[in-house]
PDB file of C-alpha atoms in Angstrom:
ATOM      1  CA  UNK D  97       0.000   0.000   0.000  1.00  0.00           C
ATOM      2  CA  UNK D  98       1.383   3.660  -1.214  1.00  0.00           C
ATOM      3  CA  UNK D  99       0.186   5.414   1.800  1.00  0.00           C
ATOM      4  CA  UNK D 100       0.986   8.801  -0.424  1.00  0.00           C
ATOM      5  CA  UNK D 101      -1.839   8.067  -2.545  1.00  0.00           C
ATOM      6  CA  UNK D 102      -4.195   6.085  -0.164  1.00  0.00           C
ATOM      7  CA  UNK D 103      -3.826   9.766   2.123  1.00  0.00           C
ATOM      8  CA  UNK D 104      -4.541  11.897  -1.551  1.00  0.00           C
ATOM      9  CA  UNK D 105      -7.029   9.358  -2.560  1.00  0.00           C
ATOM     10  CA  UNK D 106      -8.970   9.726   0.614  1.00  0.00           C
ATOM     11  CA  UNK D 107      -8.570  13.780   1.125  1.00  0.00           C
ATOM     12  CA  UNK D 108      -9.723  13.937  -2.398  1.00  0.00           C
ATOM     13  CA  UNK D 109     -13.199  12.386  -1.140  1.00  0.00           C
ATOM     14  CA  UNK D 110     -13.180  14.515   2.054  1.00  0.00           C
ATOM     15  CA  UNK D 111     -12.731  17.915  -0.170  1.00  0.00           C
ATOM     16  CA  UNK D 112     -16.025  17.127  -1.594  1.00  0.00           C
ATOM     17  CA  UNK D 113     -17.676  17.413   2.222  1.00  0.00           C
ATOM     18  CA  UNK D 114     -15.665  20.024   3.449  1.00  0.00           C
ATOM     19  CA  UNK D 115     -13.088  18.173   4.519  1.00  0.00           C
ATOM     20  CA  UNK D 116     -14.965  16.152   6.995  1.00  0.00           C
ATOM     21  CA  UNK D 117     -17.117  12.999   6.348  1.00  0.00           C
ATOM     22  CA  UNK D 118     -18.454  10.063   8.198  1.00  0.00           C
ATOM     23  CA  UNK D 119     -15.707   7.774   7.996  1.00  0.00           C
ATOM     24  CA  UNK D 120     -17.743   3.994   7.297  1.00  0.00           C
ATOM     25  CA  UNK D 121     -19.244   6.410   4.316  1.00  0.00           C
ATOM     26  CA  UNK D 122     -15.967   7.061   3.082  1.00  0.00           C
ATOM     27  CA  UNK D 123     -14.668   3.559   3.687  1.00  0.00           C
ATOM     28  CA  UNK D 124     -18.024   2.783   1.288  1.00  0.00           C
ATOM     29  CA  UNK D 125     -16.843   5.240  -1.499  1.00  0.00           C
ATOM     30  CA  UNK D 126     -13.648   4.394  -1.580  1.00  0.00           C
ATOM     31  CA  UNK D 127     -14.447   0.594  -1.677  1.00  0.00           C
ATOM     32  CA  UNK D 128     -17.114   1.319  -4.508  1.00  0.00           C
ATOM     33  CA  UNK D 129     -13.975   3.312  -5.805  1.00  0.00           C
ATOM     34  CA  UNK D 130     -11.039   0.758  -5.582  1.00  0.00           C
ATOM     35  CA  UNK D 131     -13.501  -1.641  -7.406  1.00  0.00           C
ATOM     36  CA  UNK D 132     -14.950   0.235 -10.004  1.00  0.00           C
ATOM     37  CA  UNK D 133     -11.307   0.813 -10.772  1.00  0.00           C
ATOM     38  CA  UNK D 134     -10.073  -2.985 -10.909  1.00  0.00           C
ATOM     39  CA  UNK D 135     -13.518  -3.078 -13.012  1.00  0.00           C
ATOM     40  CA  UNK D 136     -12.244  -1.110 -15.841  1.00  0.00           C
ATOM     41  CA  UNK D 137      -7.992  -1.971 -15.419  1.00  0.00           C
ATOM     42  CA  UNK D 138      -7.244  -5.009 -13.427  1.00  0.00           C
ATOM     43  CA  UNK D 139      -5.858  -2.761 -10.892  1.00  0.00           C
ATOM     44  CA  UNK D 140      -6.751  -1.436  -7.388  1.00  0.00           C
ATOM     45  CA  UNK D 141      -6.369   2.016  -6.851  1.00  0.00           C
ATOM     46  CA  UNK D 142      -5.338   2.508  -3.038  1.00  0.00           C
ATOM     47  CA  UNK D 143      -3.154  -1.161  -3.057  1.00  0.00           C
ATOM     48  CA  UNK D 144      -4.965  -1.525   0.333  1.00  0.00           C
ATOM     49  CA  UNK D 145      -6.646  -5.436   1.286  1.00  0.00           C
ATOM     50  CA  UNK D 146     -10.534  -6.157   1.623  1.00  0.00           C
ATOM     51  CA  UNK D 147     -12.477  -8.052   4.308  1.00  0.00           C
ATOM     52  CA  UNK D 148     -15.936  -8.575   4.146  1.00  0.00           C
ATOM     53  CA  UNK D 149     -17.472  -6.813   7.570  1.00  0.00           C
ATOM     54  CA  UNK D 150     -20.785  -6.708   8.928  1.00  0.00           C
ATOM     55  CA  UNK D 151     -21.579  -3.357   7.648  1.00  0.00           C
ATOM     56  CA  UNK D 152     -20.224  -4.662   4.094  1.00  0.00           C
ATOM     57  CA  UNK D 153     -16.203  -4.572   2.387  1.00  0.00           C
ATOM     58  CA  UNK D 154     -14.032  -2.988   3.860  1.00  0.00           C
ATOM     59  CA  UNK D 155     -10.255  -1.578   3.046  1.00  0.00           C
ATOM     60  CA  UNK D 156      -8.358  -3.350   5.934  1.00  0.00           C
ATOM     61  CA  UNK D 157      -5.453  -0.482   5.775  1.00  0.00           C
ATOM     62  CA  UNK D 158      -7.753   2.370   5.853  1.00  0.00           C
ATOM     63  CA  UNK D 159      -9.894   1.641   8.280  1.00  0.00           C
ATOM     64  CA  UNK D 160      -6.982   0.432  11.080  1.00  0.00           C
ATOM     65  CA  UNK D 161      -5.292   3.952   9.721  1.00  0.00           C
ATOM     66  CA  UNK D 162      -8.634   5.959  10.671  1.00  0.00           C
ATOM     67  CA  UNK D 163      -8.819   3.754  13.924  1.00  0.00           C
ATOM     68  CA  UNK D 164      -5.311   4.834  14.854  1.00  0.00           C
ATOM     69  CA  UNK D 165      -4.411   1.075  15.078  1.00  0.00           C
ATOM     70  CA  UNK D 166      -2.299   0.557  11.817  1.00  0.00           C
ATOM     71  CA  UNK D 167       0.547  -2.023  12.332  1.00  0.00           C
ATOM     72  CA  UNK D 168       3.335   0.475  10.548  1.00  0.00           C
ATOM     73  CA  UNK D 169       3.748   3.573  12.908  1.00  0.00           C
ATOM     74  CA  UNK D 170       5.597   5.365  10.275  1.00  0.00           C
ATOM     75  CA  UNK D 171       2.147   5.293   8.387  1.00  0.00           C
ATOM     76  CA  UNK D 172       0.064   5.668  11.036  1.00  0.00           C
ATOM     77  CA  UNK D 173       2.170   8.766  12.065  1.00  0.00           C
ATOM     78  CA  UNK D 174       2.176  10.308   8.635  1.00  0.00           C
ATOM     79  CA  UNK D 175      -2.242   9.386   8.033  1.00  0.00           C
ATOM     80  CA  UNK D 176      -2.211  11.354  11.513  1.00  0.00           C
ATOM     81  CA  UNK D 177      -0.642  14.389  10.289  1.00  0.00           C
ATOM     82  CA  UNK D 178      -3.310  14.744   7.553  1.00  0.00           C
ATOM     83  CA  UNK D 179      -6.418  13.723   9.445  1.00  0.00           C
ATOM     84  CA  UNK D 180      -8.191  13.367  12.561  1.00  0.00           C
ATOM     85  CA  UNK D 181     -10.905  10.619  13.413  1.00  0.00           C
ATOM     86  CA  UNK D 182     -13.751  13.000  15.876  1.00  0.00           C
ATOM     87  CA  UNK D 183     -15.930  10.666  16.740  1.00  0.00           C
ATOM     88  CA  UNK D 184     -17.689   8.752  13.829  1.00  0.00           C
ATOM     89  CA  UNK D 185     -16.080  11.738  11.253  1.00  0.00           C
ATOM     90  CA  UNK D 186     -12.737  11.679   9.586  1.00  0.00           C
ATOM     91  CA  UNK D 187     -11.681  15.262   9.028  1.00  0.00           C
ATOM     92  CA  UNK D 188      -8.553  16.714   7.161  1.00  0.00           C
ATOM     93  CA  UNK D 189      -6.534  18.871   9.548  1.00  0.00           C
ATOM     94  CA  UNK D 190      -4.973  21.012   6.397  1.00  0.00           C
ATOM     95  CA  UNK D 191      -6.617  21.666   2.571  1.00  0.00           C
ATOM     96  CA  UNK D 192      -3.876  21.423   1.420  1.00  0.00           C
ATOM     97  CA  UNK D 193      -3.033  17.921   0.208  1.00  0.00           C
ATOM     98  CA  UNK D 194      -2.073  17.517  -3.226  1.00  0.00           C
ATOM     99  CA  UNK D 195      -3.177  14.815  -5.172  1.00  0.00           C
ATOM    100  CA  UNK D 196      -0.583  14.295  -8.179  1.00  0.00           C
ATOM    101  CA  UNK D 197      -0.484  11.032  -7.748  1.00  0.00           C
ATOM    102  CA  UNK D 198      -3.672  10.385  -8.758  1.00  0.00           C
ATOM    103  CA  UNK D 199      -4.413   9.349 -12.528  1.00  0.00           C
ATOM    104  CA  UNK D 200      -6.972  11.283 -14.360  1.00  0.00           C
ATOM    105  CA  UNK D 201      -8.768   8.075 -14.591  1.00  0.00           C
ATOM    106  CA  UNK D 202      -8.602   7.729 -10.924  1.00  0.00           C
ATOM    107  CA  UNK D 203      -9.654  11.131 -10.418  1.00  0.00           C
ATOM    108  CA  UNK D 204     -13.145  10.064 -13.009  1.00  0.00           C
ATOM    109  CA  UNK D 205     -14.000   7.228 -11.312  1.00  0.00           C
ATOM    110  CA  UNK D 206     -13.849   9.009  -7.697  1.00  0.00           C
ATOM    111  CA  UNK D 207     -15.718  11.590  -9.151  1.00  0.00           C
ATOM    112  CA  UNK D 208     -18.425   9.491 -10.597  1.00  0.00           C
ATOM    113  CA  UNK D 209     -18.720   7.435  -7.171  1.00  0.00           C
ATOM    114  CA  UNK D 210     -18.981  10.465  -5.456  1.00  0.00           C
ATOM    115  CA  UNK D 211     -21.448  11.598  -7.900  1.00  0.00           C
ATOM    116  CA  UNK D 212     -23.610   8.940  -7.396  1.00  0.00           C
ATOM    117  CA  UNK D 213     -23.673   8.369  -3.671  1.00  0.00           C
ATOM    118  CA  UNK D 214     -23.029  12.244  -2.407  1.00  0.00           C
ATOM    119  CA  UNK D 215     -26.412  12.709  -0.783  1.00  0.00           C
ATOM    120  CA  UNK D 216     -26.521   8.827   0.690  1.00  0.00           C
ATOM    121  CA  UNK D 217     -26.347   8.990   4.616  1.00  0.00           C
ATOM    122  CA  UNK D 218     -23.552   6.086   5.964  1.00  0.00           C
ATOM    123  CA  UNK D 219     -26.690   3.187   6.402  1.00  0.00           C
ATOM    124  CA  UNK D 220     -27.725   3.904   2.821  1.00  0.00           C
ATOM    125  CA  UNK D 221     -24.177   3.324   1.746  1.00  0.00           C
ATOM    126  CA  UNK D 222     -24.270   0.074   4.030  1.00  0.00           C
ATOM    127  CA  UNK D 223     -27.244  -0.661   2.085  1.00  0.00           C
ATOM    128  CA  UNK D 224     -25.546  -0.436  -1.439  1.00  0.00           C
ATOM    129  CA  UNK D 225     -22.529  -3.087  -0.613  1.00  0.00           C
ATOM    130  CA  UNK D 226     -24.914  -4.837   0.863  1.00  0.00           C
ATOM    131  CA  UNK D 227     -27.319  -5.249  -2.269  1.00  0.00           C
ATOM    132  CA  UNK D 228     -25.864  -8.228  -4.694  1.00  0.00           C
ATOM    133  CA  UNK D 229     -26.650  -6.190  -7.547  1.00  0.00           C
ATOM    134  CA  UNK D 230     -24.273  -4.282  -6.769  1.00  0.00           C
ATOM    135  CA  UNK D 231     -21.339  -6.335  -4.778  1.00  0.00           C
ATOM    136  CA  UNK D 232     -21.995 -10.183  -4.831  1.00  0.00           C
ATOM    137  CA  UNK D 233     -18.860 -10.679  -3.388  1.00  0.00           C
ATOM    138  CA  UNK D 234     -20.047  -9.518   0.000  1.00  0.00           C
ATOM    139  CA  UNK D 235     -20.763 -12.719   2.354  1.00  0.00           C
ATOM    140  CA  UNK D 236     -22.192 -11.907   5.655  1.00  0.00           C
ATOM    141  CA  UNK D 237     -19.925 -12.498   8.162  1.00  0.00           C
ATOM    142  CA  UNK D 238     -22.338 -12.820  10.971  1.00  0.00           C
ATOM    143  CA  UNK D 239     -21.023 -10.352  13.805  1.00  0.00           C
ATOM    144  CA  UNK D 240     -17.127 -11.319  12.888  1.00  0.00           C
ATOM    145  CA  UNK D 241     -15.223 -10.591   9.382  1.00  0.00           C
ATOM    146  CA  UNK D 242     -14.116 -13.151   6.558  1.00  0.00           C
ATOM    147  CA  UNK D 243     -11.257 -12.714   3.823  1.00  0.00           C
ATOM    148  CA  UNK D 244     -12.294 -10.722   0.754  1.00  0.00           C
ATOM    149  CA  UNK D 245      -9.644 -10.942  -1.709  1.00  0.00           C
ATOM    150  CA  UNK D 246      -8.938  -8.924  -5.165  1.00  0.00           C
ATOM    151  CA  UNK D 247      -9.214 -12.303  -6.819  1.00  0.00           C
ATOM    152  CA  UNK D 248     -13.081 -12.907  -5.027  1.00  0.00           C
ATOM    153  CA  UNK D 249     -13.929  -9.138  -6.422  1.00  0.00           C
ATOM    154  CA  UNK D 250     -12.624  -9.909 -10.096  1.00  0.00           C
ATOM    155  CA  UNK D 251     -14.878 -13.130 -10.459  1.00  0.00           C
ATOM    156  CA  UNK D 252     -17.736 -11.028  -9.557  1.00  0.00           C
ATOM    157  CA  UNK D 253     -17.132  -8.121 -11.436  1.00  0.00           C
ATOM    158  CA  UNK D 254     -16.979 -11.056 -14.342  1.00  0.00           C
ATOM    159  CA  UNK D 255     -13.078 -11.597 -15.245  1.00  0.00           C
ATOM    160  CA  UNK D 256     -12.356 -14.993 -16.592  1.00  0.00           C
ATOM    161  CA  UNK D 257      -9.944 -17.539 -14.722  1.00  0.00           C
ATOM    162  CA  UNK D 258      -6.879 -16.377 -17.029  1.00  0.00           C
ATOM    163  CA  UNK D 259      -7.428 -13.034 -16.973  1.00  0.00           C
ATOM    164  CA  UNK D 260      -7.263 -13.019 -12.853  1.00  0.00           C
ATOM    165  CA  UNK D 261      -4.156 -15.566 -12.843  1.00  0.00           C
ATOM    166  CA  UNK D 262      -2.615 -12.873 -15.563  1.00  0.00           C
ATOM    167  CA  UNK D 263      -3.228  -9.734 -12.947  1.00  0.00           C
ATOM    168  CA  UNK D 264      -2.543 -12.049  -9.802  1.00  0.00           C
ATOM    169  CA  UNK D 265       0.899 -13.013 -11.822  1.00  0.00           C
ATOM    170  CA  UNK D 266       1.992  -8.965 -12.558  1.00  0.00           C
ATOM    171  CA  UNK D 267       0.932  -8.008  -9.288  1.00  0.00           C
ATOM    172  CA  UNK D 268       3.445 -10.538  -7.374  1.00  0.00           C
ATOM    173  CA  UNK D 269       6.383  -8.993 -10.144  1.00  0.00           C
ATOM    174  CA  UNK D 270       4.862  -5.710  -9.044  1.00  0.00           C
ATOM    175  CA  UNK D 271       4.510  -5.911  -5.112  1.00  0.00           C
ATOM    176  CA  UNK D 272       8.393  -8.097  -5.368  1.00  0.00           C
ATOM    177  CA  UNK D 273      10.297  -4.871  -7.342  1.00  0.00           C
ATOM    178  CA  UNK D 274       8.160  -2.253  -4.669  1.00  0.00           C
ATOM    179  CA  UNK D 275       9.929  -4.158  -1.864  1.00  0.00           C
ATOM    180  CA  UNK D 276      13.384  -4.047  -3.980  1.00  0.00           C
ATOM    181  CA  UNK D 277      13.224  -0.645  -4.266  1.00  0.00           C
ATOM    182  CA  UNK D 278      12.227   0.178  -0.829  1.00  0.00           C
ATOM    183  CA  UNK D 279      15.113  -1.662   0.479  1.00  0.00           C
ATOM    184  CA  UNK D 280      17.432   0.106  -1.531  1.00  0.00           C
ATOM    185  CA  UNK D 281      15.320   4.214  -0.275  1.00  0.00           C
ATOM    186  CA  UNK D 282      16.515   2.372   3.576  1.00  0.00           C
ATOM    187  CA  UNK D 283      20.422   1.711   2.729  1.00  0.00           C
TER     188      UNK D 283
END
């Protein structure tokens, strides 16, 4: 997970309420988001992990970031600087955040999620990963969580076996030369 983009990614949302939204409504966008986005590349957007939740998917990362309980402290630390979880709401303490390392496509399908659920309170949002029409890859984990993986969201967007083994495959080359190369930033 870039947590660079997964902070830009999420204070892009939170300009769009005045820097200051009910954070399980965010999670909900940004889910929507990251899917929509593997939808139309084979590719998450924030890099962060899924698990299906009571109240519907969740991004694993982001949510133990807005809870303050993120493994990586150096993370945690710099998520902190740039927001504050106040009660229920996750507010940016600046507005100025930049967000160049978001694609234009990124930025579209953000926009267009946003678009479409602005005026939904958090339980409507609950009520749209929660609707098989529109994420069958929610199971109902009965008061605990269960594993959602990339590869469970890709069969029900519709990819095909080999197309998923293909993305699974450049992902690994992927995730192997980020770790090379953040090695080599700690010599």
């Amino acid at each position: 997970m870039n947590i660079d983009k997964l902070i830009q990614i999420a204070n892009y949302i939170l300009k769009k309420y005045d820097f200051s939204l009910n954070y399980t409504k965010l999670i909900k966008e940004l889910y929507l988001a990251d899917r929509e986005c593997i939808k139309r590349t084979g590719w998450s957007m924030t890099g962060d992990l899924y698990r299906n939740m009571p109240y519907g998917p969740v991004l694993t990362g982001t949510y133990n970031l807005i809870l303050g309980k993120y493994p990586d402290l150096r993370f945690q630390s710099k998520w902190d600087s740039c927001f504050l979880t106040d009660s229920k709401e996750l507010k940016a303490k600046t507005n100025i955040i930049s967000d160049k390392e978001l694609s234009v496509l990124e930025k579209s399908i953000l926009d267009e999620i946003d678009s479409k659920y602005h005026s939904y309170s958090y339980s409507k949002m609950i009520d749209v990963v929660h609707d098989e029409k529109n994420c069958p890859e929610w199971k109902n984990p009965n008061g605990s969580s269960l594993p959602l993986t990339k590869r469970d969201i890709m069969k029900a967007i519709g990819f095909d076996e080999v197309t998923i083994n293909h993305f699974s495959e450049e992902e690994e080359v992927y995730m192997y030369e980020e770790s090379l190369i953040s090695s080599l930033e700690n010599l």
